[in-house]
XYZ file of C-alpha atoms in Angstrom:
290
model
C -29.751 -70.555 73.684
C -25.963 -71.353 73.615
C -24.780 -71.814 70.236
C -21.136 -72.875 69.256
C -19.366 -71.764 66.377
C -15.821 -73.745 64.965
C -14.328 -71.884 62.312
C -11.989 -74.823 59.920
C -9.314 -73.815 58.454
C -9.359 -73.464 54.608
C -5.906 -73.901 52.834
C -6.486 -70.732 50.638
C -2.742 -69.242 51.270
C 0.451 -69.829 49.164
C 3.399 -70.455 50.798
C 5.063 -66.397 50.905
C 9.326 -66.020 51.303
C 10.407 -63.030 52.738
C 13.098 -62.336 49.817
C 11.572 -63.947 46.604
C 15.062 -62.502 45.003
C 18.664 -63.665 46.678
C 22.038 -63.226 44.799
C 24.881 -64.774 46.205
C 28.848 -64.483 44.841
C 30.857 -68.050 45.484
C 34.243 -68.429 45.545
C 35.269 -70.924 43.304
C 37.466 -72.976 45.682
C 34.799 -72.936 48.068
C 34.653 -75.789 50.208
C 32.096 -78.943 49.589
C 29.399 -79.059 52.449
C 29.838 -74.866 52.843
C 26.664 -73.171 53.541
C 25.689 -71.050 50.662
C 22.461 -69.254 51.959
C 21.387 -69.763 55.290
C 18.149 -71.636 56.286
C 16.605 -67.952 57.788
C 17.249 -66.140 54.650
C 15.575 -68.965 52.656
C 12.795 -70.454 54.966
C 8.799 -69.517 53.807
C 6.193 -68.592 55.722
C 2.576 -69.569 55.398
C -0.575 -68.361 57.174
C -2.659 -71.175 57.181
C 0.153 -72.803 59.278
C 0.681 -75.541 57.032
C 4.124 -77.658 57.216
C 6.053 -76.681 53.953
C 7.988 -78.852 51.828
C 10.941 -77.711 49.566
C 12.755 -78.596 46.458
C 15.548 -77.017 44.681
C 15.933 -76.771 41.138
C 18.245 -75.050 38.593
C 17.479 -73.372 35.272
C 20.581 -73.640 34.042
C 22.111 -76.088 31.491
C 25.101 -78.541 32.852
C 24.797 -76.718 36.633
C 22.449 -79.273 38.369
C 24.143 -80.980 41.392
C 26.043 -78.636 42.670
C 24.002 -77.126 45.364
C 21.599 -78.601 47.294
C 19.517 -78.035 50.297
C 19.532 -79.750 53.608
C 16.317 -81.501 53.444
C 12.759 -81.513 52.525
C 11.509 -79.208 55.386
C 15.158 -77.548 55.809
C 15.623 -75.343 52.693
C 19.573 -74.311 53.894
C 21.295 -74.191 50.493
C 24.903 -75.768 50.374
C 27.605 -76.585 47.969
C 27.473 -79.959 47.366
C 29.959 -80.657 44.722
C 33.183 -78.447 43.993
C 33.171 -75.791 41.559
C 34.813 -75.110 38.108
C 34.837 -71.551 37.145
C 36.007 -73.121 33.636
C 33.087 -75.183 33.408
C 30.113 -71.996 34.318
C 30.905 -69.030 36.108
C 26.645 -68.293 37.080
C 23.586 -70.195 37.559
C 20.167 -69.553 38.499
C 18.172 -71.668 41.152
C 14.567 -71.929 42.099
C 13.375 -72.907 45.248
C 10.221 -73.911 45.967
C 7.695 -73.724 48.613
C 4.856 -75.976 48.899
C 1.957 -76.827 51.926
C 1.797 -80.339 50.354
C 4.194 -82.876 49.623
C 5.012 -83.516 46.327
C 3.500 -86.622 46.089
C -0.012 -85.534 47.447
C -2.908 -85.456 45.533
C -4.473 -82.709 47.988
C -4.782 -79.168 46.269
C -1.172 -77.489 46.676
C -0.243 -73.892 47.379
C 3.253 -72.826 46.203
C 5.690 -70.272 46.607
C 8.994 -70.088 44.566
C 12.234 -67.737 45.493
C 15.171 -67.169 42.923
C 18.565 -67.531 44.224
C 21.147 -66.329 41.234
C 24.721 -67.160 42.016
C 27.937 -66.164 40.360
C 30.939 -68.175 40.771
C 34.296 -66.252 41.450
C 37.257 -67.299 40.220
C 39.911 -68.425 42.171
C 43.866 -68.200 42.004
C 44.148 -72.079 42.351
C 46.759 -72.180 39.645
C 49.987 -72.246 38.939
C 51.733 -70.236 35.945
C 51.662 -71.394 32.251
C 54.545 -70.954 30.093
C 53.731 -69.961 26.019
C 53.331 -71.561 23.586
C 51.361 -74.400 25.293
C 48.959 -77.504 24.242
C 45.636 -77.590 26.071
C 45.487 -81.358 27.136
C 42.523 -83.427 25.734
C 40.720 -80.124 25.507
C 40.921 -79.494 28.601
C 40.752 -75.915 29.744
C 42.606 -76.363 33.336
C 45.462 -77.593 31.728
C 48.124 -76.427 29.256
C 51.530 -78.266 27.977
C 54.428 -76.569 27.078
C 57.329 -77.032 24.812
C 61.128 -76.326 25.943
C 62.639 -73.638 24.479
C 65.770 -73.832 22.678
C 68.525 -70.830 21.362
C 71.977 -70.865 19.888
C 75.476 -68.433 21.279
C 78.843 -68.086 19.380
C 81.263 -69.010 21.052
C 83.581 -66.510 22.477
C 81.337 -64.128 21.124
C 79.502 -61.890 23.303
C 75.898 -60.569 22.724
C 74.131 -57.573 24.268
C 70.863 -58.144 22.843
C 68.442 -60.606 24.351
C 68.472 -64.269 23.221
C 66.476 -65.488 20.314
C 64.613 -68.611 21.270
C 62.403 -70.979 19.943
C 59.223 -71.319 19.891
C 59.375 -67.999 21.135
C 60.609 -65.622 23.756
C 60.198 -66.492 27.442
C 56.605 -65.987 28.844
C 54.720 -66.961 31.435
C 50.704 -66.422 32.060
C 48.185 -66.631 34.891
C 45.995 -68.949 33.586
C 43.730 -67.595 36.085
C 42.390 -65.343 33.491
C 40.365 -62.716 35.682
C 43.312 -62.040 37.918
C 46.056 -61.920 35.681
C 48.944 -62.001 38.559
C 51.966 -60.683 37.898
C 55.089 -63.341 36.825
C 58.409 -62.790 37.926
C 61.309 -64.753 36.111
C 64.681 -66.362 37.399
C 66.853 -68.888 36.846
C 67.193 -71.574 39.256
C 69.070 -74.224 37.367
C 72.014 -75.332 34.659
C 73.632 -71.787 34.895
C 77.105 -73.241 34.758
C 79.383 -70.186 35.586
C 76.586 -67.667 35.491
C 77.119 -66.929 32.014
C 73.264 -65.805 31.085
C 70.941 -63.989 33.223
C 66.873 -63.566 32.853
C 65.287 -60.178 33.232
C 62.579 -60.573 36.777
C 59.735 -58.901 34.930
C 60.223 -59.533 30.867
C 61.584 -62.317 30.948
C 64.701 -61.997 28.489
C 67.223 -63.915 28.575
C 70.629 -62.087 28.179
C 74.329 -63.347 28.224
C 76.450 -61.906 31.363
C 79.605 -63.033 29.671
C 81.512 -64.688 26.640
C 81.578 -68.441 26.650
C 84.628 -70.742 26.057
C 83.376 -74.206 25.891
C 81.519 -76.057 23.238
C 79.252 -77.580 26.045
C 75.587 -76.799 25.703
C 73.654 -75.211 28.454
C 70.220 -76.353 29.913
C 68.655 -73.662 31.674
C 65.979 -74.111 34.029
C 64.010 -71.015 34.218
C 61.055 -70.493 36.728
C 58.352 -68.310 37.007
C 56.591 -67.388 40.137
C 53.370 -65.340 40.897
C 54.005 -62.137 43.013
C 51.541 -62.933 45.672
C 52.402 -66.732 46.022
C 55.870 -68.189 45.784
C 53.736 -71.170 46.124
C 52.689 -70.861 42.569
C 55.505 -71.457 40.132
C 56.033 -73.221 36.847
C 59.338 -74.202 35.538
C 60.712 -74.583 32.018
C 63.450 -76.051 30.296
C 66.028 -73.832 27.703
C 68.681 -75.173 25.607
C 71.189 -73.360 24.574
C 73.324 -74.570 22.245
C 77.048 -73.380 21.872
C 78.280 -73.198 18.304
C 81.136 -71.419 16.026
C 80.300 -68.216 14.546
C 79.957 -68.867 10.715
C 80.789 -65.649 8.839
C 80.173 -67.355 5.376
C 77.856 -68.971 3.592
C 78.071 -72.339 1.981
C 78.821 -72.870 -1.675
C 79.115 -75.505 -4.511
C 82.522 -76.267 -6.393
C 80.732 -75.894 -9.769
C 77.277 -73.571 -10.748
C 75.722 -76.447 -12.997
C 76.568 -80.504 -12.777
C 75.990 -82.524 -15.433
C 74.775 -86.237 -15.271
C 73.624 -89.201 -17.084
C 71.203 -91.660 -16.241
C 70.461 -94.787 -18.687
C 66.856 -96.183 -19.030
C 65.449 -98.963 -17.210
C 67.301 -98.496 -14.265
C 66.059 -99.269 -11.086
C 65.148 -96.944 -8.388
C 68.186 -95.832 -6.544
C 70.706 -96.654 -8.989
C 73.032 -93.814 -9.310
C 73.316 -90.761 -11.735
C 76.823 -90.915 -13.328
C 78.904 -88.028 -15.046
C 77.762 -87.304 -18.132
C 80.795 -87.974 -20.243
C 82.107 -90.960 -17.658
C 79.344 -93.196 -17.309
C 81.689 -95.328 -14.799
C 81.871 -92.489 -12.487
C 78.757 -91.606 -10.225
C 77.822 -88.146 -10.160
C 78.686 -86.498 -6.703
C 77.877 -82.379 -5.816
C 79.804 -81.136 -3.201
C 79.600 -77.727 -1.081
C 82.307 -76.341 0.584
C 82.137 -73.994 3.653
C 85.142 -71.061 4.696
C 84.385 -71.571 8.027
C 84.903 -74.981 8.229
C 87.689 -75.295 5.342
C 89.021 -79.085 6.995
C 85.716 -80.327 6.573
């Protein structure tokens, strides 16, 4: 007697991935469409043969979109949209495995592999001068004021300028490289009369100057490692008489009158002359035609 067996297969195995656990480190001016883990480090295996299906997910808040994978049966992970290493600098993504599609009603067998990525920042910008205004709250960009300082003229000074809002400095806002700045000026130096230290970026006078014209510097600072990547700012220096003396009243104590009901604005009159208005005058030695 011949008898004939046929074994059926049962679906009684989950979907297995050879590395349940990836980490991956992006660069954060990696390019859209860049394959992030290849399809043979990511792709599941399953012994009862079944065709799996895949979907990516991400556990983390405000980081959803940014990778994908190719397709529901190709589980190569890309970057999808660009990064921000202001906006999250890690995420955590799940990937799952199933024999089933998603929308089947059949039992399902799954198999999930983590995929943690950390985002590397980039040097992608340029210097930022200080003081600066973040714009609309924006972290990737940064305003900042001129600067502004005052020289006697024909008066010569061996100490660094005094500017406002404060000395000359420059950043890189890229915050975990920190390159370093160099300083020069490239702009307004009429006769080379000030100079501006490469690394500190003091500003220092070379020699006296003899005209009352102002100066506006244009000082820029560059990153080491990319000329490319340079900020410039504006400094005024203004060019004034040295005052050696302070101003002073003709009299300590004035004395006025005023007379009731007056309106605002009327004037305060010596007391003793009510036909002459009060006026309090200071005088100055260094400007004694004034």
């Amino acid at each position: 007697l011949e008898i004939l067996v046929t074994i059926l297969n049962e679906n009684d195995n989950s979907p297995v991935f050879a590395q349940p656990n990836l980490t991956r480190e992006v660069p954060e001016d990696t390019e859209v469409n860049t394959v992030i883990v290849a399809r043979a480090e990511v792709s599941a295996s399953d012994a009862d043969l079944d065709t799996l299906y895949y979907e990516l997910t991400t556990t983390v808040q405000d980081t959803d979109g940014f990778f994908a994978i190719r397709g529901v049966n190709n589980p190569e992970i890309y970057l999808q949209k660009a990064l921000d290493f202001d906006k999250f600098n890690s995420t955590t993504l799940l990937l799952y495995a199933r024999d089933r599609p998603v929308t089947s009603s059949d039992p399902t067998n799954t198999g999930t592999a983590t995929i943690t990525i950390t985002i590397q920042q980039s040097d992608t910008r340029a210097p930022w001068f200080l003081p600066c205004t973040r714009l609309h709250n924006d972290s990737s960009v940064c305003i900042s004021s001129p600067y502004s300082g005052r020289v006697n003229i024909a008066e010569m000074s061996m100490d660094p300028l005094l500017l406002e809002p404060g000395p000359i400095y420059a950043i890189d806002p890229d915050y975990t490289i920190r390159e370093r700045i160099l300083y020069s000026i490239v702009g307004g130096n009429t006769g080379e009369v000030f100079s501006v230290d490469a690394d500190s970026g003091n500003l220092t006078m070379n020699k006296i100057v003899t005209s009352p014209d102002s100066f506006l510097l244009q000082v820029m600072a560059t990153q080491v490692n990319n000329i490319r990547k340079y900020s410039v700012a504006t400094v005024e220096i203004k060019v004034i008489s040295k005052s050696n003396f302070p101003p002073y009243f003709e009299k300590r104590v004035y004395n006025g009158t005023v007379f009731v009901g007056l309106p605002q604005r009327s004037f305060v009159y010596q007391a003793g002359d009510p036909s002459t208005p009060l006026v309090i005058t200071a005088m100055d030695q260094d400007f004694p035609d004034v």
